[in-house]
mmCIF file with all atom_site columns, C-alpha atoms in Angstrom:
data_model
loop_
_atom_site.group_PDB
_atom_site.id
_atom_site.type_symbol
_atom_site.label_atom_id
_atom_site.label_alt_id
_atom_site.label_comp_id
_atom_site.label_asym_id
_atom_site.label_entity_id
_atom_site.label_seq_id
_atom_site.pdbx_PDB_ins_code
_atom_site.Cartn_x
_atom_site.Cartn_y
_atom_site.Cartn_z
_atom_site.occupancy
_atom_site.B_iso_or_equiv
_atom_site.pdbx_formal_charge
_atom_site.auth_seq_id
_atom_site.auth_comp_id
_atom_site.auth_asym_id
_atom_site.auth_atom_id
_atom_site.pdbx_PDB_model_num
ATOM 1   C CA . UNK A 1 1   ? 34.256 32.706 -2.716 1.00 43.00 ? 1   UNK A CA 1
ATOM 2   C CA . UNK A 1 2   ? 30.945 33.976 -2.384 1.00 40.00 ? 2   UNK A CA 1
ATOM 3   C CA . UNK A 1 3   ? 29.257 31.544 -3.773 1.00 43.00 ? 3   UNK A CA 1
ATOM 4   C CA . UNK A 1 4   ? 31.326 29.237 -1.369 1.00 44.00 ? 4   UNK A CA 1
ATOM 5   C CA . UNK A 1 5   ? 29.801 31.133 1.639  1.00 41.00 ? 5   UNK A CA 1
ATOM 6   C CA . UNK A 1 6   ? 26.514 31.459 0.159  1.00 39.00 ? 6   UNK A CA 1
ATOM 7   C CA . UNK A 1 7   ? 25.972 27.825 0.589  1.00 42.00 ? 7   UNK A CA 1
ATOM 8   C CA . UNK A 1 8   ? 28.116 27.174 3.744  1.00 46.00 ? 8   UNK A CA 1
ATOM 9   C CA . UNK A 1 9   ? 25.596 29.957 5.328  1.00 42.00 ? 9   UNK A CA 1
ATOM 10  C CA . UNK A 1 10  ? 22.511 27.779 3.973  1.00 41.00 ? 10  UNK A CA 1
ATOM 11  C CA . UNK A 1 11  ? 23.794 24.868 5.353  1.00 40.00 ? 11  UNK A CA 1
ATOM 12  C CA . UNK A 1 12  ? 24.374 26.145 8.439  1.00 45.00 ? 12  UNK A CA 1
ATOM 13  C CA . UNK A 1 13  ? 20.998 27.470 8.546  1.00 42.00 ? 13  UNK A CA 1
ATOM 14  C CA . UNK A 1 14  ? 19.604 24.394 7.562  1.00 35.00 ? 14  UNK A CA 1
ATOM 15  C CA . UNK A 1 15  ? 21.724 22.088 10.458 1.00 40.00 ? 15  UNK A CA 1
ATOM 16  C CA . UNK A 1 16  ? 20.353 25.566 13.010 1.00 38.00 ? 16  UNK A CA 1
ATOM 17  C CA . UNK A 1 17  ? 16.873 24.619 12.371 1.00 34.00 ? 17  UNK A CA 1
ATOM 18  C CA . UNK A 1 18  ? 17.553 20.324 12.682 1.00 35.00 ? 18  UNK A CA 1
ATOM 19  C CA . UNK A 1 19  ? 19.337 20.373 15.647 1.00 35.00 ? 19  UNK A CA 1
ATOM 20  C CA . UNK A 1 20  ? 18.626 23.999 17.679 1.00 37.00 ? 20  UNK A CA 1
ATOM 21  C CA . UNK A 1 21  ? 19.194 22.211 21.431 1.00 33.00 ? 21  UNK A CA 1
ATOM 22  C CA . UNK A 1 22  ? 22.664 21.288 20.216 1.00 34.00 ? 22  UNK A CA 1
ATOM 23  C CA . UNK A 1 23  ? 25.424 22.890 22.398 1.00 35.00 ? 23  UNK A CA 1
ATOM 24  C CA . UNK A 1 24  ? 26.932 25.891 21.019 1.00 35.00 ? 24  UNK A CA 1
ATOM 25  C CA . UNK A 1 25  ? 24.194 26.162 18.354 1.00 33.00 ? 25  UNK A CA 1
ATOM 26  C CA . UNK A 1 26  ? 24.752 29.477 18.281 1.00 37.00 ? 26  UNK A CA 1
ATOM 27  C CA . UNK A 1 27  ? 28.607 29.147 17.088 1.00 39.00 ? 27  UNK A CA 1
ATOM 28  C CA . UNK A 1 28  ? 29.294 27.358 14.132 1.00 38.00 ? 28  UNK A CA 1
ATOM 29  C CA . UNK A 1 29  ? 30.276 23.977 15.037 1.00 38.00 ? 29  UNK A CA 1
ATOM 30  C CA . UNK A 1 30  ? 30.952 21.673 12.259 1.00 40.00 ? 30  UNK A CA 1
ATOM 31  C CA . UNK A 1 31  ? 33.939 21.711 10.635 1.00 43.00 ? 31  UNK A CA 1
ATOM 32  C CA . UNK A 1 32  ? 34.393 23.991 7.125  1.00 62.00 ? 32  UNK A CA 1
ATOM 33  C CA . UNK A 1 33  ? 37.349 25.535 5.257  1.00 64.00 ? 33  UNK A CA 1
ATOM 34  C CA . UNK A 1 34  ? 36.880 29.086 4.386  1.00 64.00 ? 34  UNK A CA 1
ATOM 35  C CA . UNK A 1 35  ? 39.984 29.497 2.152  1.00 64.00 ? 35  UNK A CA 1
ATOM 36  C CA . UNK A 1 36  ? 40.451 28.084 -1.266 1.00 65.00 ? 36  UNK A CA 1
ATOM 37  C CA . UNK A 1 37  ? 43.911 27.380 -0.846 1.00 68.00 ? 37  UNK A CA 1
ATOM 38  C CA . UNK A 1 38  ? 46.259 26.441 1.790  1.00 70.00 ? 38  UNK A CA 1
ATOM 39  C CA . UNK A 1 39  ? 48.359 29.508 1.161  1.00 62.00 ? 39  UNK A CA 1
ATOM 40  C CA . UNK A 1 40  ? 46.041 31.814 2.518  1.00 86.00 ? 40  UNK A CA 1
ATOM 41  C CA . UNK A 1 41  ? 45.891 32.719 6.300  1.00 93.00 ? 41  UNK A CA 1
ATOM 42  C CA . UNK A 1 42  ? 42.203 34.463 7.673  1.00 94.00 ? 42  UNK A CA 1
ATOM 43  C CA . UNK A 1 43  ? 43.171 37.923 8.834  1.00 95.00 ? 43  UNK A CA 1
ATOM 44  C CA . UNK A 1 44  ? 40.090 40.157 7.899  1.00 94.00 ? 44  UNK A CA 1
ATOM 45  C CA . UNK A 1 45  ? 36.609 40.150 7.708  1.00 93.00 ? 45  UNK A CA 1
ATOM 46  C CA . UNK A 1 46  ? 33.788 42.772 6.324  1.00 91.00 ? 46  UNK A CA 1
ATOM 47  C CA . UNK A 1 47  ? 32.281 44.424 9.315  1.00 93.00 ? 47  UNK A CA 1
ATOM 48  C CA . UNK A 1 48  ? 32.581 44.860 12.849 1.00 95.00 ? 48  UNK A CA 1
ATOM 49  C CA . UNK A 1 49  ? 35.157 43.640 15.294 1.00 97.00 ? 49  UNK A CA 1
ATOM 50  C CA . UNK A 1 50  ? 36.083 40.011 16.180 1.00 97.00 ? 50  UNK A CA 1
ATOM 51  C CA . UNK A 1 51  ? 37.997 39.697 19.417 1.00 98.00 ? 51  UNK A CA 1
ATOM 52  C CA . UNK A 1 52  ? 40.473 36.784 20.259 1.00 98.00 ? 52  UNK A CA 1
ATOM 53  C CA . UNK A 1 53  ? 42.359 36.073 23.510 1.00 98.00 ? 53  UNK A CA 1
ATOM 54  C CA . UNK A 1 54  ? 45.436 33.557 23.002 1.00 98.00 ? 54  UNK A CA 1
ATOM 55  C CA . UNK A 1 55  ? 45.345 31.888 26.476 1.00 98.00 ? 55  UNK A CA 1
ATOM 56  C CA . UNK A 1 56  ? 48.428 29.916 27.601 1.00 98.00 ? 56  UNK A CA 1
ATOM 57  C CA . UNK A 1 57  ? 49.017 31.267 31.380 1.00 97.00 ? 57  UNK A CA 1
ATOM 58  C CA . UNK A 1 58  ? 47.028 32.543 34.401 1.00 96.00 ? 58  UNK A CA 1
ATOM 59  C CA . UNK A 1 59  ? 44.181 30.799 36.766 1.00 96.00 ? 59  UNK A CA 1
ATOM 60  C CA . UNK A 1 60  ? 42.141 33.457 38.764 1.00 96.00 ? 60  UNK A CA 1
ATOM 61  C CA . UNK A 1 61  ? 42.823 36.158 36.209 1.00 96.00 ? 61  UNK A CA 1
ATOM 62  C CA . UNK A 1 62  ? 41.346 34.237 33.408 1.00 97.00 ? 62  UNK A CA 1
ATOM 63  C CA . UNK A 1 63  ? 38.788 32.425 35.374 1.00 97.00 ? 63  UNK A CA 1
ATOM 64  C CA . UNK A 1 64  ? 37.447 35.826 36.305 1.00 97.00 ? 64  UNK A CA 1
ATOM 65  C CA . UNK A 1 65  ? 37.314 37.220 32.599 1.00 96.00 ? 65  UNK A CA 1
ATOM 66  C CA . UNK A 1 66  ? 35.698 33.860 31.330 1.00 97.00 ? 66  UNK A CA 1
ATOM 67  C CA . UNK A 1 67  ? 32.712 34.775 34.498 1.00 97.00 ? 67  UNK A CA 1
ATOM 68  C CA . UNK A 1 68  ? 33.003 38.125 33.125 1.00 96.00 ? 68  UNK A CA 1
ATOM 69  C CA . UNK A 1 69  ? 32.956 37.652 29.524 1.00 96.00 ? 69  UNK A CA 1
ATOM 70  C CA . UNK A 1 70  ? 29.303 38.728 27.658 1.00 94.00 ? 70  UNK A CA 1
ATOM 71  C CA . UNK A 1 71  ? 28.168 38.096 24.301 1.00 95.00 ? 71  UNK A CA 1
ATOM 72  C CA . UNK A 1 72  ? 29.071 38.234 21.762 1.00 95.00 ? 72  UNK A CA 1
ATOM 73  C CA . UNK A 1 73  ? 31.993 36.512 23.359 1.00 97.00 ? 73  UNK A CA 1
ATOM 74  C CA . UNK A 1 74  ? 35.356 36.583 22.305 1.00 98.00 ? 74  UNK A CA 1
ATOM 75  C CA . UNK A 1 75  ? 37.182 33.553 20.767 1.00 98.00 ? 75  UNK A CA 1
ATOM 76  C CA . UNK A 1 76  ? 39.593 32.394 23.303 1.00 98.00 ? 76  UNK A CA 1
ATOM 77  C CA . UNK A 1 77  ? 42.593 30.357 21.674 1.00 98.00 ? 77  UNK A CA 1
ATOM 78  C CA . UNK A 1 78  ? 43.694 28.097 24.505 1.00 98.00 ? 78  UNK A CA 1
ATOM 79  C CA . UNK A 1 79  ? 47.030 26.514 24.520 1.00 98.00 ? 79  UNK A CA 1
ATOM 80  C CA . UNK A 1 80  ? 46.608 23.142 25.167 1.00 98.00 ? 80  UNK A CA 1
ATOM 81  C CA . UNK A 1 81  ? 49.801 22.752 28.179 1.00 97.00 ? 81  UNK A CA 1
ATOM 82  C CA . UNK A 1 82  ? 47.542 25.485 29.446 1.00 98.00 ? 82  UNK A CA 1
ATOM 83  C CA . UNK A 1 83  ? 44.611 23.715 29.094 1.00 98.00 ? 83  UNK A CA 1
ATOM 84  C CA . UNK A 1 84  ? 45.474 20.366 30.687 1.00 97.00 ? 84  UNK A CA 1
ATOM 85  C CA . UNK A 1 85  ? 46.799 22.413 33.957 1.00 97.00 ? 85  UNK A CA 1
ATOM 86  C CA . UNK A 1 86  ? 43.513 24.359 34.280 1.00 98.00 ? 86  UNK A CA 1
ATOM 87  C CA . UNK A 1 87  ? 40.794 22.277 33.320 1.00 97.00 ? 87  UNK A CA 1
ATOM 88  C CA . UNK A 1 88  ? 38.166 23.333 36.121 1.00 97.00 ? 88  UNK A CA 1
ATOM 89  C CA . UNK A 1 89  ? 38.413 26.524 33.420 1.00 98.00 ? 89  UNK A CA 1
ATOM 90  C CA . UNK A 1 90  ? 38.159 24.300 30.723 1.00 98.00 ? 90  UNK A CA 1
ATOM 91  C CA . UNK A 1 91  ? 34.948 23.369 31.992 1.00 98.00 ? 91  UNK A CA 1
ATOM 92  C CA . UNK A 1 92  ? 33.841 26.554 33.059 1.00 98.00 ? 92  UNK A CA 1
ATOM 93  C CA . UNK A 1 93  ? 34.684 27.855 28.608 1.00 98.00 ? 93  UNK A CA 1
ATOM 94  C CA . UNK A 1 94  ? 32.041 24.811 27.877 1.00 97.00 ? 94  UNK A CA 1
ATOM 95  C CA . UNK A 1 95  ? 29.697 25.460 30.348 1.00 97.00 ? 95  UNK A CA 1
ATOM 96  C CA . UNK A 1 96  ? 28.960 29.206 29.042 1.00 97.00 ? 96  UNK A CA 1
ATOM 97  C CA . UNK A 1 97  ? 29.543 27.735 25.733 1.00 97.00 ? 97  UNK A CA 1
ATOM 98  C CA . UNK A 1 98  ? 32.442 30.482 24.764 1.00 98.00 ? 98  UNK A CA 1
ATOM 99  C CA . UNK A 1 99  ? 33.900 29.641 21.181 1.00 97.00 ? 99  UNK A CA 1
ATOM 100 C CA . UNK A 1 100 ? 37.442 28.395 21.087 1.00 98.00 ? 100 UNK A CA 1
ATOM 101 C CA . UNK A 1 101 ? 40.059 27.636 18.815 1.00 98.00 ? 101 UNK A CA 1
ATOM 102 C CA . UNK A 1 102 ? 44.040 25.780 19.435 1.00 98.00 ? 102 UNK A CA 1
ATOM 103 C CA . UNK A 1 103 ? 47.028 28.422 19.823 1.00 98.00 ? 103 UNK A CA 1
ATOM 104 C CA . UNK A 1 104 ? 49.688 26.618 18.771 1.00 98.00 ? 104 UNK A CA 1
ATOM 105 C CA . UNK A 1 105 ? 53.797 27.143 19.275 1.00 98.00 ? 105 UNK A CA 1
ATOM 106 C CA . UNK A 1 106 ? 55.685 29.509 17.110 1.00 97.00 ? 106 UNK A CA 1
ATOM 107 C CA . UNK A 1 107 ? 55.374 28.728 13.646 1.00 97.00 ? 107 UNK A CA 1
ATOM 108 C CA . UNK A 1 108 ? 58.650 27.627 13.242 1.00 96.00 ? 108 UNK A CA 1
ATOM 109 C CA . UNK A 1 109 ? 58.154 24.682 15.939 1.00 97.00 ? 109 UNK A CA 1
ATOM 110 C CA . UNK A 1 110 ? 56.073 22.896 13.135 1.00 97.00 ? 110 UNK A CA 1
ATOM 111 C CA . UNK A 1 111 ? 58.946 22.914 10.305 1.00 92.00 ? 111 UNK A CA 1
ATOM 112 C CA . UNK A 1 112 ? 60.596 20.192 11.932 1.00 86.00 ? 112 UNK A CA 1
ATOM 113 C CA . UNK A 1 113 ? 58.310 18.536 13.993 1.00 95.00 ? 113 UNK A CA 1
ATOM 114 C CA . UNK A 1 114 ? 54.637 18.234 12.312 1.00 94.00 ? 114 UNK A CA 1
ATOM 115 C CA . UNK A 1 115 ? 53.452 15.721 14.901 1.00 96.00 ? 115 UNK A CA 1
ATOM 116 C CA . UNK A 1 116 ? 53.604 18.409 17.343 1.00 97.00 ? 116 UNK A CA 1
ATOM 117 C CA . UNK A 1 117 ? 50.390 19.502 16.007 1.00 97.00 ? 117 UNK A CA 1
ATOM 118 C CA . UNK A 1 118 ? 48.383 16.182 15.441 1.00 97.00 ? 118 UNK A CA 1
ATOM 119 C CA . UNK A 1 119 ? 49.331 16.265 19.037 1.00 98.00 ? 119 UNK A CA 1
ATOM 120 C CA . UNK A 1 120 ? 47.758 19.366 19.979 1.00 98.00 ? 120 UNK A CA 1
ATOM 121 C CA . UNK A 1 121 ? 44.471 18.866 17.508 1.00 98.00 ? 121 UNK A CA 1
ATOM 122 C CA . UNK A 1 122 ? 44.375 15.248 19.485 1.00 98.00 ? 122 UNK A CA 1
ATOM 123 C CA . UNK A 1 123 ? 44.467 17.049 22.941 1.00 98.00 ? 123 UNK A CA 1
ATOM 124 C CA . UNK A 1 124 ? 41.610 19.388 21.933 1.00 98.00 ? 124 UNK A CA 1
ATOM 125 C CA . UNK A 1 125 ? 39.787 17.043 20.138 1.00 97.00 ? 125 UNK A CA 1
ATOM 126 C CA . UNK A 1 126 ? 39.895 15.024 23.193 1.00 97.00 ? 126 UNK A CA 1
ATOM 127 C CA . UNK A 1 127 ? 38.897 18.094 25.869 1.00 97.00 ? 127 UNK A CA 1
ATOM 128 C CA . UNK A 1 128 ? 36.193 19.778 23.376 1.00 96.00 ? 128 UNK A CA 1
ATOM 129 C CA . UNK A 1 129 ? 34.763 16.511 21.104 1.00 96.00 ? 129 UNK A CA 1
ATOM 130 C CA . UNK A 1 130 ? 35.710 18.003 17.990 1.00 95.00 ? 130 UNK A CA 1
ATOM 131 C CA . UNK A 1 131 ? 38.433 19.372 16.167 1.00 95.00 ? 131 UNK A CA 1
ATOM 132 C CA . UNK A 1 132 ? 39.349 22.991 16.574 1.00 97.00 ? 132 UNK A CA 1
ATOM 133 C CA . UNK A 1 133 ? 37.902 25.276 13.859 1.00 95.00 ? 133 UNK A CA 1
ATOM 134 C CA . UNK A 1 134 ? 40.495 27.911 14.421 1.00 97.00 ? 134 UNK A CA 1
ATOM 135 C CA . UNK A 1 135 ? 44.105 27.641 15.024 1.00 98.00 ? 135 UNK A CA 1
ATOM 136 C CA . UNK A 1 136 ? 46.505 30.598 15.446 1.00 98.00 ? 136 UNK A CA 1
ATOM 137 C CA . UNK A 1 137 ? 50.370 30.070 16.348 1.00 98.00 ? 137 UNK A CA 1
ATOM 138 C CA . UNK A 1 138 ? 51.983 31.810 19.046 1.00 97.00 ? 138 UNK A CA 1
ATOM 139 C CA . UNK A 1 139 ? 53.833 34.494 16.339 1.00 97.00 ? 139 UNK A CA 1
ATOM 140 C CA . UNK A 1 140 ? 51.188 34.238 13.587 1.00 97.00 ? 140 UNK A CA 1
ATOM 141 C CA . UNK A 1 141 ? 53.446 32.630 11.388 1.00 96.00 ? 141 UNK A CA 1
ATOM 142 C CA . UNK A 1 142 ? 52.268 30.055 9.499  1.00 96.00 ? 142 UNK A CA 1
ATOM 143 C CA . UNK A 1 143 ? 55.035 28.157 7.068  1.00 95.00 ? 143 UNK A CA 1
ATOM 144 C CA . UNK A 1 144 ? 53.704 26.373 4.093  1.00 94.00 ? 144 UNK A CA 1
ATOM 145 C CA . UNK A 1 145 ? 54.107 23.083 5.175  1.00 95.00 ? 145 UNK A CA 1
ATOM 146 C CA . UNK A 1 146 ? 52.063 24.218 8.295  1.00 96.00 ? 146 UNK A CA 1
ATOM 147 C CA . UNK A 1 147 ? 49.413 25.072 6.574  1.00 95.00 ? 147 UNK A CA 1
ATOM 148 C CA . UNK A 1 148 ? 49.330 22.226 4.058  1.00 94.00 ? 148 UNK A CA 1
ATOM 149 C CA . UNK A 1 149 ? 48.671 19.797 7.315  1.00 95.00 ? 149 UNK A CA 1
ATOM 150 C CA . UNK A 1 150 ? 45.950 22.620 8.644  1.00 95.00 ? 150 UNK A CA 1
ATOM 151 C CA . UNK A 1 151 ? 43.814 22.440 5.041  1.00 93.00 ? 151 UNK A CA 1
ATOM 152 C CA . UNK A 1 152 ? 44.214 18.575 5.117  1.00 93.00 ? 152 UNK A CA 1
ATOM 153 C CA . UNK A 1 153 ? 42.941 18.748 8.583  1.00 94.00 ? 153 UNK A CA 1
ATOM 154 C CA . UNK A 1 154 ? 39.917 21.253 7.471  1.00 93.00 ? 154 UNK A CA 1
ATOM 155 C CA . UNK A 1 155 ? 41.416 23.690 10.165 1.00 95.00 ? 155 UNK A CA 1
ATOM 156 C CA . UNK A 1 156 ? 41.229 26.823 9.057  1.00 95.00 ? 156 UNK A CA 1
ATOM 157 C CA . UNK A 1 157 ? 45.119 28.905 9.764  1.00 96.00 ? 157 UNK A CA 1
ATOM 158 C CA . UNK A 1 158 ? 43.972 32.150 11.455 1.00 97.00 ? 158 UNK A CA 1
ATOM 159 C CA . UNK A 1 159 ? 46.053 35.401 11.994 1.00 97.00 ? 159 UNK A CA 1
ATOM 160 C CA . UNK A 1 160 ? 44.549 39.050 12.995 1.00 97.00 ? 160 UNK A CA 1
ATOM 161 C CA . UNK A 1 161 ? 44.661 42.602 11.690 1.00 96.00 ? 161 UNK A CA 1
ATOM 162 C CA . UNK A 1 162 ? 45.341 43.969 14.938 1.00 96.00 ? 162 UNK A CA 1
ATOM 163 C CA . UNK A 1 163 ? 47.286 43.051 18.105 1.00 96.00 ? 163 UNK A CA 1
ATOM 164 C CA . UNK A 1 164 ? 47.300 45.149 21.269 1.00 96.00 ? 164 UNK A CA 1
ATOM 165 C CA . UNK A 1 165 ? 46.814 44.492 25.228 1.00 93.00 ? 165 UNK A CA 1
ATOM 166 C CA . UNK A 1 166 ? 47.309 47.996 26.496 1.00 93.00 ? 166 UNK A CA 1
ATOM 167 C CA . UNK A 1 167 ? 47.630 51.604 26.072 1.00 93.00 ? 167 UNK A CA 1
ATOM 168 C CA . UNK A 1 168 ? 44.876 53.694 23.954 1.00 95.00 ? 168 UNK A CA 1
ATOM 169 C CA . UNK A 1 169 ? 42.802 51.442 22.259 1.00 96.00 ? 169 UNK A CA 1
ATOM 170 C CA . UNK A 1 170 ? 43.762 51.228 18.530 1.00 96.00 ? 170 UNK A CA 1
ATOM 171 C CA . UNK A 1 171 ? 41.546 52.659 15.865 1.00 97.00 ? 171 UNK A CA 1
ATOM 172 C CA . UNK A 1 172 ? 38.601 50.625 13.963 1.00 96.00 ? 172 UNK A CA 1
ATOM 173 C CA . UNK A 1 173 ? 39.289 48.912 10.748 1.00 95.00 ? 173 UNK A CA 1
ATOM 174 C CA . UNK A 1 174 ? 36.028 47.529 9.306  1.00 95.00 ? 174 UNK A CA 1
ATOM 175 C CA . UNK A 1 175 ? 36.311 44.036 9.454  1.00 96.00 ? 175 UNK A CA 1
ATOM 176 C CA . UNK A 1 176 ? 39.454 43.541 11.663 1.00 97.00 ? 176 UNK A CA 1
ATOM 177 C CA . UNK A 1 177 ? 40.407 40.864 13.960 1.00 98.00 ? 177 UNK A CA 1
ATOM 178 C CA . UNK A 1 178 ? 41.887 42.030 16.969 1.00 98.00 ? 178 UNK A CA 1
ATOM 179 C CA . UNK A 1 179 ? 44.596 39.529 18.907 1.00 98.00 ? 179 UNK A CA 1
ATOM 180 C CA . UNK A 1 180 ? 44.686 39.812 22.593 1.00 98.00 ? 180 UNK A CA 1
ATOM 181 C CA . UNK A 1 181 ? 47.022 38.322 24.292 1.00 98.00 ? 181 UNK A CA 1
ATOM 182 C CA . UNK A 1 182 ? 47.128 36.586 28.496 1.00 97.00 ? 182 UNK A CA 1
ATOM 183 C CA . UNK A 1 183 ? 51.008 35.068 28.467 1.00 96.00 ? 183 UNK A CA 1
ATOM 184 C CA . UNK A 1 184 ? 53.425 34.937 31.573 1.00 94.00 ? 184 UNK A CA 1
ATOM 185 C CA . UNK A 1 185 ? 55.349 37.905 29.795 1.00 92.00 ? 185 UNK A CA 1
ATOM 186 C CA . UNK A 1 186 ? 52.372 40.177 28.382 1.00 95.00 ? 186 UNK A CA 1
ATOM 187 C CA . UNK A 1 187 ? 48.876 39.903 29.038 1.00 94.00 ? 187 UNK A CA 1
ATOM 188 C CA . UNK A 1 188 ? 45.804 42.506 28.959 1.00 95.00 ? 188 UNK A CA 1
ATOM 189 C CA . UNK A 1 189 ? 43.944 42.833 32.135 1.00 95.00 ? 189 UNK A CA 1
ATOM 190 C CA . UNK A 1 190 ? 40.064 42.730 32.198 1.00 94.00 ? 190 UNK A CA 1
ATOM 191 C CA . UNK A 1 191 ? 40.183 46.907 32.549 1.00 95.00 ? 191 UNK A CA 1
ATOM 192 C CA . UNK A 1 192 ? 42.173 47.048 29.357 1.00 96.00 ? 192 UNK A CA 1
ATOM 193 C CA . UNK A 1 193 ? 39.953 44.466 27.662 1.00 96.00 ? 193 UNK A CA 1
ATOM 194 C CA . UNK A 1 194 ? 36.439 46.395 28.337 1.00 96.00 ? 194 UNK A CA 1
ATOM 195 C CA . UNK A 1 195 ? 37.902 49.605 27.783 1.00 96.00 ? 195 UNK A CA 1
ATOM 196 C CA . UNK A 1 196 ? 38.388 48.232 24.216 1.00 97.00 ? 196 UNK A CA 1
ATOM 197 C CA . UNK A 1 197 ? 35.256 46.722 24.079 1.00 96.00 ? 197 UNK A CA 1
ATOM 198 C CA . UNK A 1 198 ? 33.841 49.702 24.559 1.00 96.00 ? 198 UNK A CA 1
ATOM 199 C CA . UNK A 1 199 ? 35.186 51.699 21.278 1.00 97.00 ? 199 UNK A CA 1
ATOM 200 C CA . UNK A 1 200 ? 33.914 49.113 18.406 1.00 96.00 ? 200 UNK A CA 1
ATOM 201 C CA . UNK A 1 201 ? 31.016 47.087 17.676 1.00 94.00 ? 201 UNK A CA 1
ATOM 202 C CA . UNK A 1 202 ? 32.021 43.579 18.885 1.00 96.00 ? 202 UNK A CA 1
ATOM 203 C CA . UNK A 1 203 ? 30.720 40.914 16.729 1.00 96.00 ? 203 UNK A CA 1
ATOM 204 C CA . UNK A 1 204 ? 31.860 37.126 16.931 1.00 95.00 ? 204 UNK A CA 1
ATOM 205 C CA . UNK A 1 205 ? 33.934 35.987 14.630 1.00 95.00 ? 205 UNK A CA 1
ATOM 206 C CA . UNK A 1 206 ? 31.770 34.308 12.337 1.00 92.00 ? 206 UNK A CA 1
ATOM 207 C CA . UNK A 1 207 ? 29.866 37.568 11.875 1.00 93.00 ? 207 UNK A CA 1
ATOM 208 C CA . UNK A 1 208 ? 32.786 39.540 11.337 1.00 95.00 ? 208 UNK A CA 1
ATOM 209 C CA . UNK A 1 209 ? 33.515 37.064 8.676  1.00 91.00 ? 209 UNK A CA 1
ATOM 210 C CA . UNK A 1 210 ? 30.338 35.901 7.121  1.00 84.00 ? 210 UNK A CA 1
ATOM 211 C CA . UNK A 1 211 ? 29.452 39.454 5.158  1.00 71.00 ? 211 UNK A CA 1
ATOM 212 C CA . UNK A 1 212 ? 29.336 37.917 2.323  1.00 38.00 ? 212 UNK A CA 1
ATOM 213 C CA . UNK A 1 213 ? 32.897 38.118 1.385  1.00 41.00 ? 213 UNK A CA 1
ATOM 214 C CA . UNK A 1 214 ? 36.235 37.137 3.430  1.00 45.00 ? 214 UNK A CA 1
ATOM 215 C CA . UNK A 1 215 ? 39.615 39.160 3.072  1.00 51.00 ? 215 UNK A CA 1
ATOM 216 C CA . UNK A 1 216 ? 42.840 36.384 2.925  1.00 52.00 ? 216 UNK A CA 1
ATOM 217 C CA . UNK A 1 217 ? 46.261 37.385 3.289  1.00 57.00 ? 217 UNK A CA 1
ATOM 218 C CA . UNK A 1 218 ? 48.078 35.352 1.205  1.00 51.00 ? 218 UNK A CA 1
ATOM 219 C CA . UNK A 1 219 ? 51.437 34.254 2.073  1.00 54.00 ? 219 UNK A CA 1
ATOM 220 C CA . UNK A 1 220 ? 54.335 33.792 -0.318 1.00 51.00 ? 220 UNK A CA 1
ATOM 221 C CA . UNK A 1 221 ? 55.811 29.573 0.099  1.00 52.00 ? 221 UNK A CA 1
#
């Protein structure tokens, strides 16, 4: 594995200094794998705090945290019913080139129904010009079969450490990923969000992760 990231961080590097005017140069945009197998689920980095907001309802509330929103940005995880109702916001995540991912239905939905998600990596494909790099279902669970089709797709299955959206911030784990969520039924408001901001040292994602070694959760089949 860390010989894995090793060169995945030199090759990044090298693309960085080809093409620096590319949009969202500063987020890794190609696609990779980060797991060795599709039995493992990214929950964990090394250092810091990665924030990520599973979007799939609100207008003016989430158009004012995306305006709000300061590096190093969260990664939002749009649902993509959400996405095709509000795509002035759409537009407004690409224009201040904030790093997002798919949220997907409840892992379960995918047992039966597997096009369901060439459907939704079609959708974002379609709205962001590439596939996702980061896909999260609604309940973090991720059957086998589900992520078979991610690791064929070079979509890497991500879960978090941490989930919370109000009450006293929770304490820092080294490393975690924190999931935040902005649903009909719970959401965290933008007080909530920067009073969490404010008690760990926010990193993106791929920083969290790229310390030279990634902790997997592996999940039994």
């Amino acid at each position: 594995m860390r010989a894995k990231l090793l060169l995945l961080i030199f090759v990044c590097c090298i693309a960085a200094l080809f093409f620096p005017s590319m949009p969202g140069s500063d987020s890794l945009k190609s696609v990779f794998r980060l797991t060795d197998e599709p039995s493992e689920v990214i929950v964990k980095g090394m250092s810091g705090s990665a924030l990520t907001i599973n979007i799939s309802f609100g207008d003016k509330e989430v158009e004012q945290l995306v305006r709000e929103l300061q590096a190093p940005y969260p990664l939002l995880l749009l649902d993509m019913d959400w996405a095709e109702r509000f795509p002035e916001i759409v537009q407004l995540i690409k224009k201040r080139n904030i790093p997002t991912g798919l949220l997907g239905h409840a892992g379960m939905d995918y047992e039966q129904n597997m096009p369901l998600l060439i459907e939704q990596l079609e959708k974002y494909e379609a709205l962001f010009g590439a596939k996702p790099l980061w896909f999260r279902t609604s309940d973090e669970q991720f059957p086998y079969s589900l992520r078979g089709a991610l690791w064929d797709s070079e979509v890497n299955a991500l879960g978090s450490s941490v989930r919370w959206h109000t009450g006293e911030p929770p304490p820092v784990i080294e490393g975690e990923i924190i999931s935040l969520p902005h649903h009909r039924e719970e959401r965290i408001t933008l007080t909530n969000f920067k009073k969490l901001t404010e008690t760990r040292q926010n990193k993106s994602l791929e920083d969290v992760l790229f310390n030279m070694s990634i902790k997997t959760k592996k999940i039994p089949e």
